Structures are given as structure tokens and as C-alpha cells.
Coordinates of C-alpha atoms in Angstrom, one line a residue:
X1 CA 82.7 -6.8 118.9
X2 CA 82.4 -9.7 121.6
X3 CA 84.8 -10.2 124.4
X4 CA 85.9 -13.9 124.7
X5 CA 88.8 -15.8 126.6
X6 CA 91.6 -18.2 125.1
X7 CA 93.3 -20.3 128.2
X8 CA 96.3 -22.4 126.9
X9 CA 97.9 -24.1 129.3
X10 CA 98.4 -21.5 132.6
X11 CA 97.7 -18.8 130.9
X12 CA 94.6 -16.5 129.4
X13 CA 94.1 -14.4 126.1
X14 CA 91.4 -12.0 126.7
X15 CA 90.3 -10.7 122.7
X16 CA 87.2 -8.9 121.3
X17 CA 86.3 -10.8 117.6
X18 CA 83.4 -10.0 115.0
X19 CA 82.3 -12.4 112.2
X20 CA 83.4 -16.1 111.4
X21 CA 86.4 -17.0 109.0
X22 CA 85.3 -17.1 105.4
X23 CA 86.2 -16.5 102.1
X24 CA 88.8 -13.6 102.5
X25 CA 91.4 -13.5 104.9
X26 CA 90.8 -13.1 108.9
X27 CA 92.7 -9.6 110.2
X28 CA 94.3 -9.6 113.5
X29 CA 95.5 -6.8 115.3
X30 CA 97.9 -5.8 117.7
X31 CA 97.7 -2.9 119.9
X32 CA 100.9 -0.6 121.0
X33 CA 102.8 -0.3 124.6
X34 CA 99.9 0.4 127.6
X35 CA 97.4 0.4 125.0
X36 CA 94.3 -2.6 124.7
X37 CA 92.2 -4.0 122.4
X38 CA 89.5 -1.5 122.2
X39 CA 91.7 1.4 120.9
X40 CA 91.0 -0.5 117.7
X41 CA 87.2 0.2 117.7
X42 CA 87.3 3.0 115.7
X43 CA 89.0 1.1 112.8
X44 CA 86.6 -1.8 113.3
X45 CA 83.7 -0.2 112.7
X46 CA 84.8 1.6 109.6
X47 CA 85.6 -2.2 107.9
X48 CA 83.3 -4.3 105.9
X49 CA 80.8 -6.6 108.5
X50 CA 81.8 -9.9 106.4
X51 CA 85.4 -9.7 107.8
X52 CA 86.7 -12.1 110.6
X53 CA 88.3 -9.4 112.6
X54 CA 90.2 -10.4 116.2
X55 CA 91.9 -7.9 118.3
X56 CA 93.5 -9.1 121.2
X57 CA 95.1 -7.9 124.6
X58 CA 98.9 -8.1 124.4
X59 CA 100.7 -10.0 126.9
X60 CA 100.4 -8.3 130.2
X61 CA 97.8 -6.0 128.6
X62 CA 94.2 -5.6 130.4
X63 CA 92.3 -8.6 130.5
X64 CA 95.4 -11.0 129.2
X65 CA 97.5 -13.1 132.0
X66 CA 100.4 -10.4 133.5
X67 CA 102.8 -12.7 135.1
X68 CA 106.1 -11.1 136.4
X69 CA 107.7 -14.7 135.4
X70 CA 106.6 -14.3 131.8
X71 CA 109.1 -13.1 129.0
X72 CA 107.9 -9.6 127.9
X73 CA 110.9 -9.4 124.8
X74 CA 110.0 -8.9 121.6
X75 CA 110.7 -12.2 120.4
X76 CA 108.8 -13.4 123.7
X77 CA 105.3 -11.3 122.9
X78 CA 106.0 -12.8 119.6
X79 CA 106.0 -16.8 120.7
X80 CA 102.7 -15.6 123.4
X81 CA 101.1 -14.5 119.9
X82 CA 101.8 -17.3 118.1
X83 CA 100.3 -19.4 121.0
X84 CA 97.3 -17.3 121.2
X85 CA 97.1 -17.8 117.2
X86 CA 97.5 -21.3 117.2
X87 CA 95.1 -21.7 120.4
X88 CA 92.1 -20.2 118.5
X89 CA 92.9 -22.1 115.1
X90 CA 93.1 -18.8 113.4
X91 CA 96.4 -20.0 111.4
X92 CA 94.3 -22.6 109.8
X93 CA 94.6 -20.8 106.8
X94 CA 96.8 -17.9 106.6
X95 CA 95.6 -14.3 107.8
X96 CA 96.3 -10.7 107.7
X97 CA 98.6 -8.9 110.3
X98 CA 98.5 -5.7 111.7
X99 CA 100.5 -3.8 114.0
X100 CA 101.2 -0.6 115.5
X101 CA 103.8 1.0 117.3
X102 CA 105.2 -1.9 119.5
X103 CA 102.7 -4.6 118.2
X104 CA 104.3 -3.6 115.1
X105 CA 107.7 -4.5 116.0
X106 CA 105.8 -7.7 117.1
X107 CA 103.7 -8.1 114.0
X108 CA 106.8 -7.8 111.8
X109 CA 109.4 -10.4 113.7
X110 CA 106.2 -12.5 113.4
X111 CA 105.5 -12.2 110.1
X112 CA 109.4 -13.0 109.6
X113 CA 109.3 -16.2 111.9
X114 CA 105.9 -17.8 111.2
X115 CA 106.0 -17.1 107.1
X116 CA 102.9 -19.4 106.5
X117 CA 100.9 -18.3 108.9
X118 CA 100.6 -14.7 107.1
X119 CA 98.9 -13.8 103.8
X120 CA 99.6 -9.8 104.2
X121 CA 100.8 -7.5 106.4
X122 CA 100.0 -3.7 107.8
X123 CA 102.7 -2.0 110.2
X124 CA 101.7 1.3 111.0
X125 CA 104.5 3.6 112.5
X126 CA 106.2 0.3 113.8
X127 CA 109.1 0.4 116.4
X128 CA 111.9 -2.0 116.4
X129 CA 114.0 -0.1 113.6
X130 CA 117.1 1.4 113.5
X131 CA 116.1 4.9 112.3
X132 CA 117.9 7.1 110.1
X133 CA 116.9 10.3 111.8
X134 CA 117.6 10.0 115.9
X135 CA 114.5 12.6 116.8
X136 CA 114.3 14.3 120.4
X137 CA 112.4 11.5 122.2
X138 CA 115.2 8.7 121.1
X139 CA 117.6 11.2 122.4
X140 CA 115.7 11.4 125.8
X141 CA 115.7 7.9 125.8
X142 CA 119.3 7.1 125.1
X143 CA 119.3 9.8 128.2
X144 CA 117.4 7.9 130.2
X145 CA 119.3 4.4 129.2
X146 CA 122.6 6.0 130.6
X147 CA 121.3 8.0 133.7
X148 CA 119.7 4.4 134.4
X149 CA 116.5 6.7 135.7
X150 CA 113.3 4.8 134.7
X151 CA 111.5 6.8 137.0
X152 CA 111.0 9.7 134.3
X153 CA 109.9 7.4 130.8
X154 CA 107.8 10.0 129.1
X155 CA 105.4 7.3 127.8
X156 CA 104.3 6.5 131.6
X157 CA 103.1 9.3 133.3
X158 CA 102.6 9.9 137.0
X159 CA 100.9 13.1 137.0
X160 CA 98.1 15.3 135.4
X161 CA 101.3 17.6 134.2
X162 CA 103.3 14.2 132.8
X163 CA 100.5 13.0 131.2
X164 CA 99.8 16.7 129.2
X165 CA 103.4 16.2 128.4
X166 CA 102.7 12.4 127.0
X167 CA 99.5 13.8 125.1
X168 CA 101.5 16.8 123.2
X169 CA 104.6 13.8 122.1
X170 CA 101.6 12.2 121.2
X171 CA 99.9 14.4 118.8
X172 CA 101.5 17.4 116.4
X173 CA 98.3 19.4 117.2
X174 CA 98.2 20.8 120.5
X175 CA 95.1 20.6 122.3
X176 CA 94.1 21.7 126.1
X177 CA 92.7 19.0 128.3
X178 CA 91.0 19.5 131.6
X179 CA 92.8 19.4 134.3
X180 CA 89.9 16.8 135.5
X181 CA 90.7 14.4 132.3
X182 CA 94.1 14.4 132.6
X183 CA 94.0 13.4 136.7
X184 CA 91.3 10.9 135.6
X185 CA 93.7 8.9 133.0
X186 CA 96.3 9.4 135.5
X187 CA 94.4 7.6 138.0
X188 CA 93.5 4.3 135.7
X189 CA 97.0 4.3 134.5
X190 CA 99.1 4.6 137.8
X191 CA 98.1 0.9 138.7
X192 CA 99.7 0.1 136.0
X193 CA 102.7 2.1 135.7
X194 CA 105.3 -0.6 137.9
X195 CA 104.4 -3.2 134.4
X196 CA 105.1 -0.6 132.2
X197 CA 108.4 0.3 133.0
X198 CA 109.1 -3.3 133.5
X199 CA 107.6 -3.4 129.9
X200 CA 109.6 -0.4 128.5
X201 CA 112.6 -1.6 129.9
X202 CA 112.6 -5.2 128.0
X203 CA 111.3 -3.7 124.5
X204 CA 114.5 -1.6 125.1
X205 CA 116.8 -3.7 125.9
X206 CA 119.2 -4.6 123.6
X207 CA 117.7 -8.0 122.2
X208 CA 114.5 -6.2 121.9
X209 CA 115.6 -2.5 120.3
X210 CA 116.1 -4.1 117.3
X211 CA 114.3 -6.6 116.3
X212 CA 111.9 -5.5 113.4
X213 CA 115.5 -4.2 112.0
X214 CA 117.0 -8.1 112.2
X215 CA 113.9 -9.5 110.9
X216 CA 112.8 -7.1 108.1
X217 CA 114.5 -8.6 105.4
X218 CA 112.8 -12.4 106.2
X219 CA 109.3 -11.0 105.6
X220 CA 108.0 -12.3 102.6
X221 CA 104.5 -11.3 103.1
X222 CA 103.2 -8.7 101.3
X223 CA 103.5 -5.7 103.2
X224 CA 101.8 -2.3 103.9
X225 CA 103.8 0.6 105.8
X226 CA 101.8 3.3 107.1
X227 CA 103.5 6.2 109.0
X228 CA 102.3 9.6 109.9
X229 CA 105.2 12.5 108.8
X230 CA 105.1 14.6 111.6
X231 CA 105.2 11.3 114.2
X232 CA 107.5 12.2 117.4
X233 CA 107.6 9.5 119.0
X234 CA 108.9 7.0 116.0
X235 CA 110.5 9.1 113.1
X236 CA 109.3 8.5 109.8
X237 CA 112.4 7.8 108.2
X238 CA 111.7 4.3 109.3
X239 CA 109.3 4.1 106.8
X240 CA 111.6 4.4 104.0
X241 CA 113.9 1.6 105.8
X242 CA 111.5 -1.0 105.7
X243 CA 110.6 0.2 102.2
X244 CA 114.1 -1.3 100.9
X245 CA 114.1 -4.1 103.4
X246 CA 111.3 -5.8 102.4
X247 CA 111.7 -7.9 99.6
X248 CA 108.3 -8.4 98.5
X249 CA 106.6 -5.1 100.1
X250 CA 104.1 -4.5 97.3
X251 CA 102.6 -1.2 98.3
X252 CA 101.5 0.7 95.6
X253 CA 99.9 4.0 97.4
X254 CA 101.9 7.0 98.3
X255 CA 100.1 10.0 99.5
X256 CA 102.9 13.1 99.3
X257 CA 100.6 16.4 100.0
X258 CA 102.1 20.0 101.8
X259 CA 99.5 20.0 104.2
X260 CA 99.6 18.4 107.4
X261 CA 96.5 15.6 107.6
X262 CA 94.5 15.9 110.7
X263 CA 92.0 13.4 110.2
X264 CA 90.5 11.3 106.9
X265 CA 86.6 12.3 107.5
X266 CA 85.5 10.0 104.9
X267 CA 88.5 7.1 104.2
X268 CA 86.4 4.6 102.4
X269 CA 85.7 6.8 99.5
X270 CA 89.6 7.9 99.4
X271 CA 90.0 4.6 99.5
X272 CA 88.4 3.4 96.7
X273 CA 90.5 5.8 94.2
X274 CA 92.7 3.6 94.8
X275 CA 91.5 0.2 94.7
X276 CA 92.4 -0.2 90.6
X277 CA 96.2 -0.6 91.9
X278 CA 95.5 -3.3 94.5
X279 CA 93.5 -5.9 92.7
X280 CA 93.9 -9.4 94.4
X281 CA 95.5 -7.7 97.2
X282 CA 95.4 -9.7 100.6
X283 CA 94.2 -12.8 99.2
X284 CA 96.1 -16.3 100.5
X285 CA 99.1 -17.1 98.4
X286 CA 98.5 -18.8 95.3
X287 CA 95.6 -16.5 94.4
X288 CA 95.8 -13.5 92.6
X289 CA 98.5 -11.4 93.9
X290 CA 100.1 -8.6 91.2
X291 CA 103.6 -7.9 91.0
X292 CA 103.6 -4.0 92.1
X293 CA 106.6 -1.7 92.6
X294 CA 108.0 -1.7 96.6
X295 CA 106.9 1.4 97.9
X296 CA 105.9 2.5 101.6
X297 CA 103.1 4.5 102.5
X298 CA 104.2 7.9 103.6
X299 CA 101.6 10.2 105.3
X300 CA 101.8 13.6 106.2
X301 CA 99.6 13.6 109.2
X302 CA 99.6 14.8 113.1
X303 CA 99.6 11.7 115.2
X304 CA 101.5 8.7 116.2
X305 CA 100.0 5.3 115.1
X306 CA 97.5 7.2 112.9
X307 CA 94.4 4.8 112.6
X308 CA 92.5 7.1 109.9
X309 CA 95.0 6.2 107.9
X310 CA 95.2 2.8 108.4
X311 CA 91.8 2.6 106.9
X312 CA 92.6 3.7 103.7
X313 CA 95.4 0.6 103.4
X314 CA 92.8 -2.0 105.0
X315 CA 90.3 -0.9 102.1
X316 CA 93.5 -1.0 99.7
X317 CA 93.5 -5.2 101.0
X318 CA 89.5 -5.8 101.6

């Protein structure tokens, strides 16, 4: 991947890219809250090496303008995107989508407001939605929201004990980290922390909370949910909302096993048991594109925003 800058007007993209638009479909991905484009690395280099891939810093995000002026909503992130989009002429013709976690409440409004500029779309464990099932860390939240303490967001931790705590809401499996590690991501994120909670607060807010739940029914893309069962930060039952919502969601794959699924140690060849159900898949409309039954893709796996399984839907597309 190569690191490049996009400067539109006042302000700077920073993005990583590999390959050249071509044939098939360009991908573009957005990261989650305090994440960056690198956590998508270890998709990228799972995906074929004749895809146009961009993956970009979100607005406010590592090497992208942070402006305490700018608009940090929802709808907001979603106009910087489309700005970034149109500044690298990657809408020339339309491209896929991808989301997670906040960038997938982004990735869907977007997909909902700028139809044409979207050929397919991936949200993995989006948020945004109205949920069926309020889990314990919306509860904390709504806590939070009422005590008017954004001192104590779980998602932006102070200290090696906070950030343990982050890392077990963050994954099913518990794990011990050195005490070293977890004062070392401490220490790069604490910089950071007065943005995020500047952050949290407007994705929270009430013209934010929502918005993938407002939009959903506008997307007309064709669209891949993927959500890990035991998620604790965003409940599944979301999944199952967008699954009716989306009027042309034409996901074919559902994975329904007992066992929780830690990791996919080999998702390209999983993958490609599948591939007989997607034919066409991801193409640019007017191209082949079957008529498939609206289904979501429900996972029973360990982590929030689970990128293994991401690359079994991406190989479902490409």
C-alpha cells in the first residue's frame, strides 16, 4: 500500500491505495471511531493484487485535517467522504463500499445519499441502528448520556486498567496483556483522547444516533451485512434489522454454526464454496447482477468488527 495526500480546498485526505482502476470495481474502506487506515492491512493483503483498493483516514483521523471548526456528524463525515471521493475521481464510475463499526454508519447514509456513486456495499457490525436487543454497553451509555460524564466513555481509555477494560468489550476471548502494552497504547492514544470524546459525543447525538436507521431503507446498492454473534459493543440483532430494511440486500451466505469462530485461518478457500451463489456479484449496474433472496450475514464469532470475516464476503464480490 502507498501513502498519498488529497488537499481539496483547506483541507487534507491522507489515504494508503494499491493498484489502478480497471475492469472490476475499486473498494474503498472506511475505518471505525479512533481507528486509521492501516487497521485494514490485514484485509488488504488477503485480496486479489488486480484490485484498486483505497483506504483512507476518516475526518479527524491520523494523517487527515482535525479541525475543531469541522462538522464531525454523521451526515458531516458523510459529505467530507463524498469530497474526498470526488477529489480523487474515484466516482468516475461507481465503486464498492465498505464500512465498519462507525464508518459503517457512514458507508451506509452514504450509500443512501450518493446512489450512483455505489455498485455494492459491505457493512460490517455497523452503528447507527436502532437495535432490538439494548446490550450492557448501550446501557452504560444511555448512563453516561444522563449523568452528562464524558469523562468515563469506555471506548477512550486513560489508563493501562481502562484500556484492559476496552480490550475485554472488545473481544469475547479474554486475553492478558502486559502491563507494558497496555501503558504503551495508553500513551499514543491519550493525545488523542480530548478529539474523541468530542467525536463520541457528536456520533451520539441525536442527529447522529440514528442515522444508518433513517437511511437504510434508501440503499439500493446491493448490500453485504457482516456481524460477529457474540459482538458487545454493537448487538447483532442489528443485523437482522438491516436485513428487512434493505430493499435490494442480495446476500446469499449465512453461516449459522454452535461454535464460537475465533479466527478464519484460511478464508479464501471458505470462500470459494461459496462463489456458485454470487455470480456477477459486485459488478457496476447494468452488468450481471442475479436476483438473490435478502439475507444478512450472521457470524458467530468473538470480536467486534471482525475482519476475517469480512474476507469471506469481499471474495463472495471479487
Amino acid at each position: 500500500m502507498q501513502v498519498r495526500y488529497a488537499n481539496s480546498d483547506d483541507y487534507r485526505f491522507c489515504f494508503s491505495y494499491r493498484g489502478r482502476p480497471g475492469f472490476r470495481p475499486s473498494i474503498l474502506m472506511l475505518h471505525g471511531f479512533a481507528g486509521h487506515k492501516d487497521v485494514w492491512l490485514s484485509v488488504v493483503k488477503f485480496l486479489p493484487k488486480n484490485l484498486h483498493l483505497v483506504c483512507v483516514d476518516m475526518p479527524g483521523h491520523e494523517g487527515t485535517t482535525r479541525s475543531s471548526l469541522d462538522d464531525y456528524s454523521i451526515n458531516g463525515q458523510v459529505k467530507r467522504i463524498h469530497q474526498f471521493v470526488e477529489c480523487i475521481k474515484l466516482n468516475r464510475k461507481p465503486f464498492h463500499l465498505i464500512g465498519t463499526s462507525m464508518g459503517g454508519n457512514i458507508a451506509g447514509v452514504y450509500a443512501a445519499q450518493y446512489p450512483s456513486d455505489i455498485c455494492s456495499l459491505s457493512l460490517v457490525c455497523p452503528a447507527g441502528l436502532r437495535y432490538p436487543t439494548e446490550n450492557k454497553f448501550h446501557k452504560q451509555l444511555r448512563e453516561l448520556k444522563e449523568s452528562q460524564c464524558i469523562e468515563r466513555i469506555p471506548l477512550i481509555p486513560s489508563t493501562p486498567e481502562e484500556m484492559a477494560d476496552m480490550l475485554k468489550l472488545c473481544s469475547y476471548v479474554r486475553f492478558k496483556v502486559p502491563q507494558q502494552i497496555l501503558q504503551g497504547l495508553v500513551d499514543v492514544r491519550i493525545p488523542h483522547n480530548e478529539f474523541y470524546r468530542k467525536l463520541f459525543v457528536e456520533v451520539t447525538e441525536e442527529k447522529s444516533r440514528h442515522a444508518l436507521h433513517e437511511n437504510m431503507s434508501k440503499i439500493k446498492a446491493p448490500t453485504l451485512v457482516i456481524w460477529g454473534k457474540q459482538d458487545q459493543i454493537l448487538d447483532a440483532s442489528g443485523a437482522d434489522v438491516l436485513a428487512k430494511s434493505i430493499s435490494d440486500c442480495q446476500c446469499s451466505l449465512a453461516v449459522t454454526t454452535s461454535a464460537r469462530m475465533h479466527s478464519l485461518t484460511d478464508p479464501t478457500s471458505l470462500a470459494s464454496k461459496y462463489l456458485m451463489h454470487q455470480e456477477g456479484f459486485g459488478y457496476p449496474r447494468g452488468d450481471r447482477q442475479p436476483s438473490l433472496e435478502k439475507q444478512s450475514i450472521f457470524f458467530p464469532c468473538s470480536v467486534h468488527c471482525p475482519f476475517e470475516l469480512l474476507l469471506l464476503g469481499l471474495n463472495l464480490y471479487f
